[in-house]
PDB file of C-alpha atoms in Angstrom:
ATOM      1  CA  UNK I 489       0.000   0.000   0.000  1.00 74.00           C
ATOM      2  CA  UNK I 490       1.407   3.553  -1.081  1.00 88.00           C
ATOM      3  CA  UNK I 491       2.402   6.474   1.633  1.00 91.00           C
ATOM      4  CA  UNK I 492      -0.539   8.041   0.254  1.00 92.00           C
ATOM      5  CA  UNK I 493      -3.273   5.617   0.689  1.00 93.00           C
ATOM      6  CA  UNK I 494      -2.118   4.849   3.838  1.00 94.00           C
ATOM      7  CA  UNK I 495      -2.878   8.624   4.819  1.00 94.00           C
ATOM      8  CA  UNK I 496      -5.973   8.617   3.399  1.00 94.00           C
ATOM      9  CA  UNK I 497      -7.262   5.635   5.575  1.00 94.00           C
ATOM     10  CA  UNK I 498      -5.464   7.027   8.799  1.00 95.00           C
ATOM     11  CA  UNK I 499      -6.775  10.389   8.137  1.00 94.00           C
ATOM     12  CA  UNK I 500     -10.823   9.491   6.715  1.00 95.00           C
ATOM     13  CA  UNK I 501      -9.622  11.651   3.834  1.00 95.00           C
ATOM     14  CA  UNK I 502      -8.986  15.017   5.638  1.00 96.00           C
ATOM     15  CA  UNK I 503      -6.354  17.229   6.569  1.00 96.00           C
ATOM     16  CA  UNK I 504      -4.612  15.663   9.490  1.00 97.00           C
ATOM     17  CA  UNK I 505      -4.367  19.629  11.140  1.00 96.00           C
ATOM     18  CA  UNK I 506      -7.460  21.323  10.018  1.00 95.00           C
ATOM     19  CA  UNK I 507      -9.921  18.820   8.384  1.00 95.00           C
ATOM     20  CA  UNK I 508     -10.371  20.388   5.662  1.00 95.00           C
ATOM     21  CA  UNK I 509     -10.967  17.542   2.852  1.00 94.00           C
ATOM     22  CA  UNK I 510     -10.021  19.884  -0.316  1.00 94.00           C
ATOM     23  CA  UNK I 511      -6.362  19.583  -2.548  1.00 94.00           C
ATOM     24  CA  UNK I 512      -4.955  16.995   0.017  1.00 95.00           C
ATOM     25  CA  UNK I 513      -1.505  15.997  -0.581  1.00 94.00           C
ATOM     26  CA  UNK I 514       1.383  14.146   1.298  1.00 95.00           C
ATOM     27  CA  UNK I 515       3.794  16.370   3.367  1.00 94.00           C
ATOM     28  CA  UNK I 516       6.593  13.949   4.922  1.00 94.00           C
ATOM     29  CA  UNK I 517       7.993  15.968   8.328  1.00 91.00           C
ATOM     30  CA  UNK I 518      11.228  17.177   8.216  1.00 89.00           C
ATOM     31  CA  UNK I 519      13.913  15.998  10.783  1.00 86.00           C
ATOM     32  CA  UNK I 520      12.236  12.020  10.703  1.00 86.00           C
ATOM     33  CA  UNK I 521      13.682   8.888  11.498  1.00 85.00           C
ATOM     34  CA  UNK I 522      12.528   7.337   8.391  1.00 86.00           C
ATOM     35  CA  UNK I 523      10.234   7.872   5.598  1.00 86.00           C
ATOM     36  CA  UNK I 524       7.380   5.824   6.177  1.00 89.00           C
ATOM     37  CA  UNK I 525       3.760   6.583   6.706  1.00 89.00           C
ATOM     38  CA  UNK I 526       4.583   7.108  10.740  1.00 93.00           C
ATOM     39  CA  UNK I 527       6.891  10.328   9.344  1.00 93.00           C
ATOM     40  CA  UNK I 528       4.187  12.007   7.143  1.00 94.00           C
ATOM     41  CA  UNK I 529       0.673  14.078   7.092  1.00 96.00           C
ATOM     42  CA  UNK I 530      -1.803  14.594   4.642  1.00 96.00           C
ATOM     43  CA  UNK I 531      -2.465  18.250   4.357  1.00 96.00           C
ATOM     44  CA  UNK I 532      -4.751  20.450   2.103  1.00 94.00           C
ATOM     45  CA  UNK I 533      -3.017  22.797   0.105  1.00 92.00           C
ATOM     46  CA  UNK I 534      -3.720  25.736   2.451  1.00 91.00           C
ATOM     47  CA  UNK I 535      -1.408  23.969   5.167  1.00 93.00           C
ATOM     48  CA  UNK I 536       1.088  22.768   3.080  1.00 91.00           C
ATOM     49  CA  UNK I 537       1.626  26.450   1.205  1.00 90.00           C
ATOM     50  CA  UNK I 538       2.121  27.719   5.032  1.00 88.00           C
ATOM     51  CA  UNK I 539       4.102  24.913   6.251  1.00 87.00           C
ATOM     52  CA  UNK I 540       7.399  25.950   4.071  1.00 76.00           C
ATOM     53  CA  UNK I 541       9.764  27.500   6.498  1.00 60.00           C
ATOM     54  CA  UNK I 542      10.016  31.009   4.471  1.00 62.00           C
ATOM     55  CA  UNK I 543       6.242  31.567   4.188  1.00 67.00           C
ATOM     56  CA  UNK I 544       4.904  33.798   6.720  1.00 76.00           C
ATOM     57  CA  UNK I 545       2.329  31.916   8.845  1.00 82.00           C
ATOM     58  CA  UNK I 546      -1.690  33.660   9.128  1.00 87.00           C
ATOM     59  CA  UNK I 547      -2.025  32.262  12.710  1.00 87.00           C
ATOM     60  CA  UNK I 548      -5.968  32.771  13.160  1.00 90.00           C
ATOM     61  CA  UNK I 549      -5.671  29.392  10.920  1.00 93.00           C
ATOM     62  CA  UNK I 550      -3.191  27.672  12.868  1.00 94.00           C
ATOM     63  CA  UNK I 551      -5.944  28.061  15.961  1.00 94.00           C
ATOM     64  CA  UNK I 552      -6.950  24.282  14.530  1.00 95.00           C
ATOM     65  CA  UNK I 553      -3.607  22.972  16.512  1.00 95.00           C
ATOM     66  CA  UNK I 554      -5.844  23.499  19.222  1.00 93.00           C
ATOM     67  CA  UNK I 555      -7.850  20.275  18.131  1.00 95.00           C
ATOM     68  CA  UNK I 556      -4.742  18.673  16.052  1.00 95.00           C
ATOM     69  CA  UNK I 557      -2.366  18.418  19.234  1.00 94.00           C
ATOM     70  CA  UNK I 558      -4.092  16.511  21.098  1.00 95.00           C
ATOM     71  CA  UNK I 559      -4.293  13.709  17.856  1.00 94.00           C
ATOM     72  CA  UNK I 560      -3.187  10.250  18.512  1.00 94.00           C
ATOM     73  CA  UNK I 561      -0.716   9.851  15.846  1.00 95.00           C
ATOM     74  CA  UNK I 562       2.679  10.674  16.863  1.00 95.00           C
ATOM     75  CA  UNK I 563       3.829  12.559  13.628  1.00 95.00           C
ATOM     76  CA  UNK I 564       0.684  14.900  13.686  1.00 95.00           C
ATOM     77  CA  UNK I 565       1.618  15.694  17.845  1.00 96.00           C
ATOM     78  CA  UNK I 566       5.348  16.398  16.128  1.00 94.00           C
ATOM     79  CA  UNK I 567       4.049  18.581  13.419  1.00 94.00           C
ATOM     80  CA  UNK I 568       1.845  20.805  16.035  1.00 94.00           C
ATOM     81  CA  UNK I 569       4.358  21.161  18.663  1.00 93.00           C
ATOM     82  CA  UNK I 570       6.543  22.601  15.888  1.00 90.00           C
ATOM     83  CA  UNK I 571       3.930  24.780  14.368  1.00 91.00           C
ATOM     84  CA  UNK I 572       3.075  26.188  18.025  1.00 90.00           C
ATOM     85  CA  UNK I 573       6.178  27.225  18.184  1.00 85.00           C
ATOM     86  CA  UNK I 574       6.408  29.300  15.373  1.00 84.00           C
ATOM     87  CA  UNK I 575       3.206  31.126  16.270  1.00 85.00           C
ATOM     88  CA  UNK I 576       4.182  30.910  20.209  1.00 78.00           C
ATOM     89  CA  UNK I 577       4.182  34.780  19.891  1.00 75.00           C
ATOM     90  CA  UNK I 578       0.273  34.373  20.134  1.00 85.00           C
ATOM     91  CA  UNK I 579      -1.059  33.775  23.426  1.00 84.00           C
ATOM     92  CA  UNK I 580      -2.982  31.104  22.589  1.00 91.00           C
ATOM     93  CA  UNK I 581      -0.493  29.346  20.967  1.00 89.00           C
ATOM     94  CA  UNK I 582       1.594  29.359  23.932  1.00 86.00           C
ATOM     95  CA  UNK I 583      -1.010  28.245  25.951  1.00 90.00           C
ATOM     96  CA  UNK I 584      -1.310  25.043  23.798  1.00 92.00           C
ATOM     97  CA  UNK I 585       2.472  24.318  24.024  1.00 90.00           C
ATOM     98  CA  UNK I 586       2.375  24.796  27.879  1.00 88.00           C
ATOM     99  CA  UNK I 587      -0.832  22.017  27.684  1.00 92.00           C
ATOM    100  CA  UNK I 588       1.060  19.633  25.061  1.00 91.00           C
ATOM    101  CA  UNK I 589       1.752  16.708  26.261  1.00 91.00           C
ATOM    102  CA  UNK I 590       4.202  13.928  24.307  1.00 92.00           C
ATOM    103  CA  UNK I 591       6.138  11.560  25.644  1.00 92.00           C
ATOM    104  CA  UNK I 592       9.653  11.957  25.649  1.00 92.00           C
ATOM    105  CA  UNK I 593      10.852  10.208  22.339  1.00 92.00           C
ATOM    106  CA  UNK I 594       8.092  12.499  20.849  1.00 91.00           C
ATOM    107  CA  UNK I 595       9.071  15.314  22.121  1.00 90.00           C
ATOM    108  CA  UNK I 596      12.703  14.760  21.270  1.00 89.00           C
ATOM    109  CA  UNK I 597      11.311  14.592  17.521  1.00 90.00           C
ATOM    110  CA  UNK I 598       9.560  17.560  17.887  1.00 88.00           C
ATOM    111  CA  UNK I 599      12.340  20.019  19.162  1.00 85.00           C
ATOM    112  CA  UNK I 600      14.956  18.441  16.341  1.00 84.00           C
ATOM    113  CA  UNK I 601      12.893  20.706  14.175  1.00 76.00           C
ATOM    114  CA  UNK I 602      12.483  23.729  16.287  1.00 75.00           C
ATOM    115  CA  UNK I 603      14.617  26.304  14.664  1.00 61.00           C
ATOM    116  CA  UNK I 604      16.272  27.560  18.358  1.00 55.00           C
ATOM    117  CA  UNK I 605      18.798  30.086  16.174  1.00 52.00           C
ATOM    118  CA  UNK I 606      17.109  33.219  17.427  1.00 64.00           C
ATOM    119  CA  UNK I 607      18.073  35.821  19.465  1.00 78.00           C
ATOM    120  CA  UNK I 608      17.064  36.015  22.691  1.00 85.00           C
ATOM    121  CA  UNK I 609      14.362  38.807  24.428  1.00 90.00           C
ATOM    122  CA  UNK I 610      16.390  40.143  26.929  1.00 93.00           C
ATOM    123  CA  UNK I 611      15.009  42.521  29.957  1.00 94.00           C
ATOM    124  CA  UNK I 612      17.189  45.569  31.466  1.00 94.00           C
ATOM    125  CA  UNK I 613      19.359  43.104  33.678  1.00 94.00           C
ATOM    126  CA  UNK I 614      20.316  40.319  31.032  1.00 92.00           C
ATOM    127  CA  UNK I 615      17.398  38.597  31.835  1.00 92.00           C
ATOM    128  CA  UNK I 616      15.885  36.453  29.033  1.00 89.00           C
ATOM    129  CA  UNK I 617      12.185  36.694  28.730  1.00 90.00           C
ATOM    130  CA  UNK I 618       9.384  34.517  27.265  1.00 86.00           C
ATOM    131  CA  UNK I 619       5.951  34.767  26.502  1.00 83.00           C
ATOM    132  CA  UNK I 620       3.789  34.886  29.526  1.00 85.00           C
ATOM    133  CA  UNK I 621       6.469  36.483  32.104  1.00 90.00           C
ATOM    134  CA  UNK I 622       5.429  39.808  34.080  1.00 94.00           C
ATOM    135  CA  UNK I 623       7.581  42.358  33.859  1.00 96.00           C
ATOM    136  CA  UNK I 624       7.733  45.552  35.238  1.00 96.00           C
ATOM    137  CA  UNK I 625       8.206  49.217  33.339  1.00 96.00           C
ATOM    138  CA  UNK I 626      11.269  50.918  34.568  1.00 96.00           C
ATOM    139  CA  UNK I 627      11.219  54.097  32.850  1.00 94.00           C
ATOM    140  CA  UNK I 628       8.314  56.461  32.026  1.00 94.00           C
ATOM    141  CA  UNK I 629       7.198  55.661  28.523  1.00 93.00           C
ATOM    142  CA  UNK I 630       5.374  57.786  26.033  1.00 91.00           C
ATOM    143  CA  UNK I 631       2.766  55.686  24.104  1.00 89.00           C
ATOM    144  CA  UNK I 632       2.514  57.255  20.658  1.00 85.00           C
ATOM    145  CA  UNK I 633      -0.923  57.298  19.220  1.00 81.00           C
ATOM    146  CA  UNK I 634      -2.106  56.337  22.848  1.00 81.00           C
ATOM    147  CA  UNK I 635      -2.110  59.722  24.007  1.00 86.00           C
ATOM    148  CA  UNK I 636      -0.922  58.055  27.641  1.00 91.00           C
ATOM    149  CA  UNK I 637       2.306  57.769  29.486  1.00 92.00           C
ATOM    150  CA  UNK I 638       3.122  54.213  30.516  1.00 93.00           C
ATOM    151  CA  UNK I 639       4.101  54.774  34.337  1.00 94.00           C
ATOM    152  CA  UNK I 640       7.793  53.601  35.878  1.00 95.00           C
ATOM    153  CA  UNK I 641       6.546  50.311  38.295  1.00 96.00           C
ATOM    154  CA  UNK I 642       3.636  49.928  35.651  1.00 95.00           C
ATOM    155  CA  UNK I 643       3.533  45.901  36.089  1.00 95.00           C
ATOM    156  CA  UNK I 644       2.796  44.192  32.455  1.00 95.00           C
ATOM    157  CA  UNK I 645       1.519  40.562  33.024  1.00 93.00           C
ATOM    158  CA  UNK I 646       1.552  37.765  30.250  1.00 90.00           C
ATOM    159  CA  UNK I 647       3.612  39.629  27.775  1.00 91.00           C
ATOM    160  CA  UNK I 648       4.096  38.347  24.303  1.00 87.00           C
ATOM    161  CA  UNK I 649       7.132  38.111  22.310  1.00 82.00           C
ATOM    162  CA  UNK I 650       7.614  39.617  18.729  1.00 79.00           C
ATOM    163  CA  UNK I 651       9.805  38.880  15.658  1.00 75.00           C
ATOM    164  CA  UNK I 652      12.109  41.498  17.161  1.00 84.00           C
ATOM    165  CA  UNK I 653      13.951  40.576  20.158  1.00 86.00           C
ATOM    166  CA  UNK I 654      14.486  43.806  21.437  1.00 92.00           C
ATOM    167  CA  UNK I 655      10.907  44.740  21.570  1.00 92.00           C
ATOM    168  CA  UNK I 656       7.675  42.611  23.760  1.00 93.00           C
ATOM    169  CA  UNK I 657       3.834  43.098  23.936  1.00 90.00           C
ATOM    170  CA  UNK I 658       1.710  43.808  26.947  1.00 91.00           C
ATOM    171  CA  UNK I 659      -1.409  45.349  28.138  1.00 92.00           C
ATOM    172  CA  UNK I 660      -1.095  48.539  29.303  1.00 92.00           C
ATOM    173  CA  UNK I 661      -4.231  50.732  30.620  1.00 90.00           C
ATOM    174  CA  UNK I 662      -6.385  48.174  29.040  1.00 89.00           C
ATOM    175  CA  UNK I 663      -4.437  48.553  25.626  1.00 89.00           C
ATOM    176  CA  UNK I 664      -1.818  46.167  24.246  1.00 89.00           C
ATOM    177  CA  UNK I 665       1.187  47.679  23.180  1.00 91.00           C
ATOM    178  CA  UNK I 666       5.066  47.182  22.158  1.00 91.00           C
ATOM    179  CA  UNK I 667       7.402  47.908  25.268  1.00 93.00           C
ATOM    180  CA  UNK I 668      11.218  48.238  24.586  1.00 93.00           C
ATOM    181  CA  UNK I 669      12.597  45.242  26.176  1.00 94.00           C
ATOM    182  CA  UNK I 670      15.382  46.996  27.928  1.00 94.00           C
ATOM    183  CA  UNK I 671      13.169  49.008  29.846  1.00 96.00           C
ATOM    184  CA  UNK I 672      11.640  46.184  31.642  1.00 96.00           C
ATOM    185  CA  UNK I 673      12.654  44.417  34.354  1.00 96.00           C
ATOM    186  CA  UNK I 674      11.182  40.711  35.079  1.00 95.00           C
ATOM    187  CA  UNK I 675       9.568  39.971  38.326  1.00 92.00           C
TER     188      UNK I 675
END
């Protein structure tokens, strides 16, 4: 029996991350042990266009990893780990990662294709931050297009991370804005 028909079976004919039954193809996972059935997913053409490493990712329709993580098939847990982590600068999808759970050879295939080359967020003391640390605002910031002043000791809770590693996100007087990372301190 071919890759493909074997995908077809395991998956009822839908796209192994967001069901979607339309253009499905066979997308074998990077960073595998082998190249059997157990190392690929069937995808619809929508997941496989985003799932190329140089294509930015619309994360509203990676929210379906919130259903596909918890599948039983190894290689689909692998595949949403690593997609969480490229959106873990959502909220959401961080909360997903922090309820993942794979056992430890699956995990271990998972983070062999986390790309872990960028540079760290770093607060005022050399401090690395991730999403979902407080922090607190140590120097009286001017919020443009706010019309507001961002207080010294202004505590920011869950912050997010961005592409930039000098900058974060966090709430603010009920607004969510980007915060220079140096002038935060963590608590």
């Amino acid at each position: 029996m071919s890759i493909e028909t074997t995908l077809h079976n395991r998956s009822s004919n839908k796209c192994e991350l967001c069901t979607s039954s339309e253009n499905l193809s066979v997308y074998p996972l990077p960073h595998s042990p082998n190249e059997t059935p157990n190392c690929a997913v069937l995808v619809c053409a929508t997941c496989s266009e985003q799932l190329q490493d140089n294509t930015e990712l619309d994360v509203s329709h990676w929210r379906c990893l919130n259903d596909s993580m918890w599948s039983l098939v190894p290689v689909v847990q692998v595949l949403a780990y690593r997609l969480l982590h490229r959106c873990s600068t959502e909220s959401w999808a961080q909360d997903a990662l922090d309820m993942l759970y794979m056992d430890e050879e699956t995990k271990a295939w998972g983070d062999a294709g986390v790309a872990d080359d960028h540079e760290p967020t770093l607060d005022v003391n050399g401090v690395a931050l991730v999403a979902g640390d407080a922090v607190t605002i140590i120097k009286d910031l001017d919020v443009k297009g706010a019309n507001f002043t961002a207080k010294r000791g202004t505590p920011v809770r869950n912050i997010g991370l961005s592409d930039n590693p000098l900058h974060i996100e966090g709430k603010v007087n009920g607004q969510r804005i980007v915060i220079i990372s140096a002038y935060t301190k963590k608590n």
